[in-house]
Amino acid sequence: MDFYLDTADINQIKEIDKWGILRGVTTNPSIIAKTGRDYQDAVSEVLAIMGNRHVSVETLKDDADIIVEQGKKYREWGNNVVVKVATTEEGLKALSQLRKLGIPTNATLIFSLNQGILAAEAGANYISPFVGRLDDIGSDGIGLVEDCVNYVEENGLDCKIISASLRSPQHLEESAKVGAHIATCPYSLLQKALKHPLNDLGLKAFLDDWEEAKRKLKK
Ligand code: E4P
């Protein structure tokens, strides 16, 4: 499973990039709004760090022609931009047009298998089921990820599943177990995912034991 960061915070991206696991970044208008910067400026800064790795940038209107024009413009900012499109009727029209133009897309706001199937069949290169937001209303977010993975794989579609709206380390592990191709994570989730109390205790014991052994060797 590939790890993406769900952020436009440059410091978070630089920090996680040092871990050697960062394969992409996903943004959305709410995430960009948090930076307090102009849309293009915020995205350009992310693109500069990510080199040729995936950066999802969301379109800003529910109108197929405008989505396509925005998609073309975003691709001028960087050829690693993946155009993020909300899964609506206009979104499906735009996804199929962008596919024909060879512009990669990520269909976002997927809350049902029907939406996932329609977006994938319309030509989305990636689809993003929103796990946390479904769990918040008592639905089975990971179940949807699994259903989407099975659908695209059984039908041989050129479409990867991004497990999105992840809230907990359990979501991350479950995403991997059901075969999500990608998990896009907030920075805080990746930090939590790496932690385990036995790991901290184990490291302390190893280091203390060696310090003690060095003291004895010196005697
Ligand atoms: C995915 O591409 C979205 O940006 C994101 O995962 C949404 O997560 P949220 O439900 O925490 O806002």
mmCIF file of C-alpha atoms and ligand atoms in Angstrom:
data_model
loop_
_atom_site.group_PDB
_atom_site.id
_atom_site.type_symbol
_atom_site.label_atom_id
_atom_site.label_comp_id
_atom_site.label_asym_id
_atom_site.label_seq_id
_atom_site.Cartn_x
_atom_site.Cartn_y
_atom_site.Cartn_z
ATOM 1 C CA MET A 1 0.000 0.000 0.000
ATOM 2 C CA ASP A 2 1.293 3.443 -0.891
ATOM 3 C CA PHE A 3 1.166 6.235 1.677
ATOM 4 C CA TYR A 4 -0.003 9.715 0.741
ATOM 5 C CA LEU A 5 -0.321 12.721 3.024
ATOM 6 C CA ASP A 6 -3.685 14.494 3.133
ATOM 7 C CA THR A 7 -2.400 18.023 3.694
ATOM 8 C CA ALA A 8 -1.028 21.185 2.100
ATOM 9 C CA ASP A 9 1.160 21.955 5.117
ATOM 10 C CA ILE A 10 4.690 22.190 3.771
ATOM 11 C CA ASN A 11 6.380 21.439 7.096
ATOM 12 C CA GLN A 12 4.344 18.252 7.515
ATOM 13 C CA ILE A 13 5.192 17.144 3.969
ATOM 14 C CA LYS A 14 8.919 17.823 4.452
ATOM 15 C CA GLU A 15 8.920 15.953 7.769
ATOM 16 C CA ILE A 16 7.160 12.818 6.494
ATOM 17 C CA ASP A 17 9.207 12.883 3.297
ATOM 18 C CA LYS A 18 12.269 12.133 5.434
ATOM 19 C CA TRP A 19 10.658 8.803 6.439
ATOM 20 C CA GLY A 20 11.092 7.534 2.875
ATOM 21 C CA ILE A 21 7.473 6.415 2.511
ATOM 22 C CA LEU A 22 5.786 9.403 0.887
ATOM 23 C CA ARG A 23 4.410 8.569 -2.559
ATOM 24 C CA GLY A 24 1.911 11.412 -2.940
ATOM 25 C CA VAL A 25 -0.136 14.230 -1.458
ATOM 26 C CA THR A 26 -3.883 14.811 -1.626
ATOM 27 C CA THR A 27 -5.439 18.222 -1.067
ATOM 28 C CA ASN A 28 -8.962 19.588 -1.093
ATOM 29 C CA PRO A 29 -10.350 23.140 -0.903
ATOM 30 C CA SER A 30 -10.781 22.932 2.905
ATOM 31 C CA ILE A 31 -7.158 21.808 3.306
ATOM 32 C CA ILE A 32 -5.874 24.610 1.032
ATOM 33 C CA ALA A 33 -8.068 27.148 2.869
ATOM 34 C CA LYS A 34 -6.261 26.246 6.112
ATOM 35 C CA THR A 35 -2.940 27.431 4.633
ATOM 36 C CA GLY A 36 -4.364 30.970 4.306
ATOM 37 C CA ARG A 37 -2.685 31.214 0.901
ATOM 38 C CA ASP A 38 -3.781 31.677 -2.689
ATOM 39 C CA TYR A 39 -4.867 28.331 -4.261
ATOM 40 C CA GLN A 40 -2.145 28.216 -6.909
ATOM 41 C CA ASP A 41 0.581 29.447 -4.541
ATOM 42 C CA ALA A 42 -0.252 26.770 -1.971
ATOM 43 C CA VAL A 43 -0.380 24.011 -4.600
ATOM 44 C CA SER A 44 2.835 25.162 -6.310
ATOM 45 C CA GLU A 45 4.728 24.922 -3.056
ATOM 46 C CA VAL A 46 3.526 21.322 -2.593
ATOM 47 C CA LEU A 47 4.408 20.489 -6.210
ATOM 48 C CA ALA A 48 7.937 21.824 -5.757
ATOM 49 C CA ILE A 49 8.579 19.394 -2.888
ATOM 50 C CA MET A 50 6.878 16.398 -4.438
ATOM 51 C CA GLY A 51 8.863 16.386 -7.711
ATOM 52 C CA ASN A 52 7.202 13.858 -10.005
ATOM 53 C CA ARG A 53 5.052 12.239 -7.300
ATOM 54 C CA HIS A 54 1.228 12.313 -7.242
ATOM 55 C CA VAL A 55 -0.392 15.570 -6.073
ATOM 56 C CA SER A 56 -4.213 15.617 -6.147
ATOM 57 C CA VAL A 57 -5.661 19.096 -6.671
ATOM 58 C CA GLU A 58 -9.415 19.568 -6.471
ATOM 59 C CA THR A 59 -11.536 21.455 -8.995
ATOM 60 C CA LEU A 60 -13.750 24.248 -7.705
ATOM 61 C CA LYS A 61 -17.074 24.119 -9.576
ATOM 62 C CA ASP A 62 -19.807 21.541 -10.174
ATOM 63 C CA ASP A 63 -19.892 22.167 -13.922
ATOM 64 C CA ALA A 64 -18.278 19.730 -16.370
ATOM 65 C CA ASP A 65 -16.876 22.332 -18.798
ATOM 66 C CA ILE A 66 -15.390 24.411 -15.990
ATOM 67 C CA ILE A 67 -13.950 21.302 -14.288
ATOM 68 C CA VAL A 68 -12.236 20.316 -17.558
ATOM 69 C CA GLU A 69 -10.804 23.828 -18.017
ATOM 70 C CA GLN A 70 -9.592 23.910 -14.394
ATOM 71 C CA GLY A 71 -8.060 20.455 -14.876
ATOM 72 C CA LYS A 72 -6.135 21.606 -17.940
ATOM 73 C CA LYS A 73 -4.925 24.700 -16.047
ATOM 74 C CA TYR A 74 -3.778 22.644 -13.032
ATOM 75 C CA ARG A 75 -1.754 20.407 -15.346
ATOM 76 C CA GLU A 76 0.156 23.499 -16.486
ATOM 77 C CA TRP A 77 1.227 23.985 -12.859
ATOM 78 C CA GLY A 78 2.842 20.546 -12.824
ATOM 79 C CA ASN A 79 2.676 17.340 -14.855
ATOM 80 C CA ASN A 80 2.347 15.327 -11.638
ATOM 81 C CA VAL A 81 -1.008 16.982 -10.843
ATOM 82 C CA VAL A 82 -3.927 14.568 -10.576
ATOM 83 C CA VAL A 83 -7.193 16.455 -11.045
ATOM 84 C CA LYS A 84 -9.607 15.809 -8.197
ATOM 85 C CA VAL A 85 -13.266 15.827 -9.190
ATOM 86 C CA ALA A 86 -16.337 15.517 -6.965
ATOM 87 C CA THR A 87 -18.460 12.488 -7.896
ATOM 88 C CA THR A 88 -21.605 14.147 -9.240
ATOM 89 C CA GLU A 89 -23.378 14.085 -12.595
ATOM 90 C CA GLU A 90 -21.193 16.975 -13.803
ATOM 91 C CA GLY A 91 -18.206 15.250 -12.271
ATOM 92 C CA LEU A 92 -18.802 12.054 -14.276
ATOM 93 C CA LYS A 93 -19.025 14.057 -17.513
ATOM 94 C CA ALA A 94 -15.756 15.796 -16.659
ATOM 95 C CA LEU A 95 -14.038 12.527 -15.655
ATOM 96 C CA SER A 96 -14.786 10.974 -19.036
ATOM 97 C CA GLN A 97 -13.622 14.074 -20.931
ATOM 98 C CA LEU A 98 -10.427 14.350 -18.899
ATOM 99 C CA ARG A 99 -9.739 10.644 -19.521
ATOM 100 C CA LYS A 100 -10.001 11.242 -23.267
ATOM 101 C CA LEU A 101 -7.542 14.154 -22.922
ATOM 102 C CA GLY A 102 -5.114 11.885 -21.063
ATOM 103 C CA ILE A 103 -5.367 13.972 -17.872
ATOM 104 C CA PRO A 104 -5.315 11.767 -14.744
ATOM 105 C CA THR A 105 -8.169 12.150 -12.269
ATOM 106 C CA ASN A 106 -9.108 11.273 -8.708
ATOM 107 C CA ALA A 107 -12.870 10.943 -8.107
ATOM 108 C CA THR A 108 -13.524 12.219 -4.608
ATOM 109 C CA LEU A 109 -16.419 12.198 -2.124
ATOM 110 C CA ILE A 110 -17.218 8.533 -2.758
ATOM 111 C CA PHE A 111 -19.745 7.290 -0.193
ATOM 112 C CA SER A 112 -21.288 4.260 -1.932
ATOM 113 C CA LEU A 113 -20.202 1.419 -4.187
ATOM 114 C CA ASN A 114 -22.530 2.760 -6.877
ATOM 115 C CA GLN A 115 -20.679 6.088 -6.863
ATOM 116 C CA GLY A 116 -17.352 4.232 -6.968
ATOM 117 C CA ILE A 117 -18.408 2.048 -9.897
ATOM 118 C CA LEU A 118 -19.792 5.000 -11.864
ATOM 119 C CA ALA A 119 -16.643 7.083 -11.342
ATOM 120 C CA ALA A 120 -14.339 4.187 -12.241
ATOM 121 C CA GLU A 121 -16.371 3.338 -15.358
ATOM 122 C CA ALA A 122 -16.403 7.021 -16.382
ATOM 123 C CA GLY A 123 -12.615 6.857 -16.481
ATOM 124 C CA ALA A 124 -11.305 8.012 -13.108
ATOM 125 C CA ASN A 125 -7.717 6.837 -12.565
ATOM 126 C CA TYR A 126 -8.214 6.941 -8.785
ATOM 127 C CA ILE A 127 -11.314 6.840 -6.616
ATOM 128 C CA SER A 128 -11.427 7.984 -2.997
ATOM 129 C CA PRO A 129 -13.933 6.320 -0.650
ATOM 130 C CA PHE A 130 -14.291 8.442 2.526
ATOM 131 C CA VAL A 131 -13.898 5.991 5.404
ATOM 132 C CA GLY A 132 -14.086 8.295 8.436
ATOM 133 C CA ARG A 133 -17.067 10.322 7.284
ATOM 134 C CA LEU A 134 -18.994 7.066 6.661
ATOM 135 C CA ASP A 135 -18.034 5.647 10.061
ATOM 136 C CA ASP A 136 -19.159 8.953 11.629
ATOM 137 C CA ILE A 137 -22.721 8.225 10.490
ATOM 138 C CA GLY A 138 -22.620 4.561 11.497
ATOM 139 C CA SER A 139 -21.805 3.125 8.040
ATOM 140 C CA ASP A 140 -18.979 0.742 7.174
ATOM 141 C CA GLY A 141 -16.236 2.856 5.571
ATOM 142 C CA ILE A 142 -13.656 0.066 5.287
ATOM 143 C CA GLY A 143 -16.304 -2.242 3.814
ATOM 144 C CA LEU A 144 -16.741 0.305 1.023
ATOM 145 C CA VAL A 145 -12.980 0.403 0.380
ATOM 146 C CA GLU A 146 -12.972 -3.400 0.116
ATOM 147 C CA ASP A 147 -15.955 -3.409 -2.277
ATOM 148 C CA CYS A 148 -14.293 -0.775 -4.490
ATOM 149 C CA VAL A 149 -10.979 -2.699 -4.578
ATOM 150 C CA ASN A 150 -12.813 -5.900 -5.539
ATOM 151 C CA TYR A 151 -14.804 -4.159 -8.261
ATOM 152 C CA VAL A 152 -11.867 -2.528 -10.049
ATOM 153 C CA GLU A 153 -9.701 -5.649 -9.749
ATOM 154 C CA GLU A 154 -12.378 -8.120 -10.862
ATOM 155 C CA ASN A 155 -13.201 -5.923 -13.845
ATOM 156 C CA GLY A 156 -9.576 -5.165 -14.779
ATOM 157 C CA LEU A 157 -10.060 -1.390 -14.604
ATOM 158 C CA ASP A 158 -7.132 1.029 -14.703
ATOM 159 C CA CYS A 159 -8.257 2.613 -11.427
ATOM 160 C CA LYS A 160 -6.642 2.655 -7.996
ATOM 161 C CA ILE A 161 -8.449 2.941 -4.688
ATOM 162 C CA ILE A 162 -7.336 5.684 -2.297
ATOM 163 C CA SER A 163 -8.597 4.986 1.214
ATOM 164 C CA ALA A 164 -9.436 8.544 2.368
ATOM 165 C CA SER A 165 -10.857 10.422 5.328
ATOM 166 C CA LEU A 166 -8.847 8.185 7.657
ATOM 167 C CA ARG A 167 -9.075 8.946 11.356
ATOM 168 C CA SER A 168 -7.232 6.214 13.265
ATOM 169 C CA PRO A 169 -4.339 3.736 13.069
ATOM 170 C CA GLN A 170 -7.028 1.001 12.887
ATOM 171 C CA HIS A 171 -8.366 2.584 9.682
ATOM 172 C CA LEU A 172 -4.865 2.416 8.238
ATOM 173 C CA GLU A 173 -4.322 -1.251 9.101
ATOM 174 C CA GLU A 174 -7.790 -2.208 7.891
ATOM 175 C CA SER A 175 -7.190 -0.343 4.619
ATOM 176 C CA ALA A 176 -4.071 -2.441 4.043
ATOM 177 C CA LYS A 177 -5.893 -5.681 4.960
ATOM 178 C CA VAL A 178 -8.678 -5.094 2.422
ATOM 179 C CA GLY A 179 -6.155 -4.287 -0.314
ATOM 180 C CA ALA A 180 -6.442 -0.502 -0.670
ATOM 181 C CA HIS A 181 -3.810 0.545 -3.203
ATOM 182 C CA ILE A 182 -3.186 3.841 -1.384
ATOM 183 C CA ALA A 183 -3.993 5.333 2.026
ATOM 184 C CA THR A 184 -4.050 9.109 2.319
ATOM 185 C CA CYS A 185 -3.405 10.135 5.905
ATOM 186 C CA PRO A 186 -3.356 13.256 8.018
ATOM 187 C CA TYR A 187 0.098 13.923 9.504
ATOM 188 C CA SER A 188 -1.134 13.189 13.049
ATOM 189 C CA LEU A 189 -2.370 9.746 11.995
ATOM 190 C CA LEU A 190 0.993 8.707 10.560
ATOM 191 C CA GLN A 191 2.681 9.821 13.784
ATOM 192 C CA LYS A 192 0.212 7.732 15.837
ATOM 193 C CA ALA A 193 0.542 4.743 13.498
ATOM 194 C CA LEU A 194 4.266 4.488 14.182
ATOM 195 C CA LYS A 195 3.883 4.521 17.957
ATOM 196 C CA HIS A 196 3.555 1.486 20.238
ATOM 197 C CA PRO A 197 4.197 1.490 24.011
ATOM 198 C CA LEU A 198 6.164 -1.782 23.822
ATOM 199 C CA ASN A 199 8.407 -0.206 21.203
ATOM 200 C CA ASP A 200 9.257 2.713 23.542
ATOM 201 C CA LEU A 201 9.844 0.359 26.491
ATOM 202 C CA GLY A 202 11.879 -2.040 24.360
ATOM 203 C CA LEU A 203 14.160 0.683 23.031
ATOM 204 C CA LYS A 204 14.719 2.111 26.511
ATOM 205 C CA ALA A 205 15.642 -1.345 27.867
ATOM 206 C CA PHE A 206 18.079 -2.027 24.998
ATOM 207 C CA LEU A 207 19.842 1.333 25.434
ATOM 208 C CA ASP A 208 19.941 1.074 29.253
ATOM 209 C CA ASP A 209 21.340 -2.483 29.059
ATOM 210 C CA TRP A 210 24.133 -1.412 26.746
ATOM 211 C CA GLU A 211 25.029 1.616 28.915
ATOM 212 C CA GLU A 212 25.250 -0.749 31.894
ATOM 213 C CA ALA A 213 27.415 -3.199 29.929
ATOM 214 C CA LYS A 214 29.790 -0.355 28.904
ATOM 215 C CA ARG A 215 30.133 0.702 32.547
ATOM 216 C CA LYS A 216 31.082 -2.879 33.503
ATOM 217 C CA LEU A 217 33.595 -3.160 30.626
ATOM 218 C CA LYS A 218 35.384 -0.027 31.842
ATOM 219 C CA LYS A 219 35.893 -1.454 35.371
HETATM 220 C C1 E4P B 1 -9.299 12.925 0.506
HETATM 221 O O1 E4P B 1 -8.795 13.084 -0.576
HETATM 222 C C2 E4P B 1 -9.814 14.017 1.350
HETATM 223 O O2 E4P B 1 -8.987 15.148 1.192
HETATM 224 C C3 E4P B 1 -9.789 13.700 2.812
HETATM 225 O O3 E4P B 1 -9.300 12.422 3.093
HETATM 226 C C4 E4P B 1 -10.997 14.123 3.571
HETATM 227 O O4 E4P B 1 -10.857 13.777 4.917
HETATM 228 P P1 E4P B 1 -11.773 14.368 6.083
HETATM 229 O O5 E4P B 1 -13.050 13.594 6.115
HETATM 230 O O6 E4P B 1 -10.974 14.162 7.320
HETATM 231 O O7 E4P B 1 -12.001 15.822 5.753
#
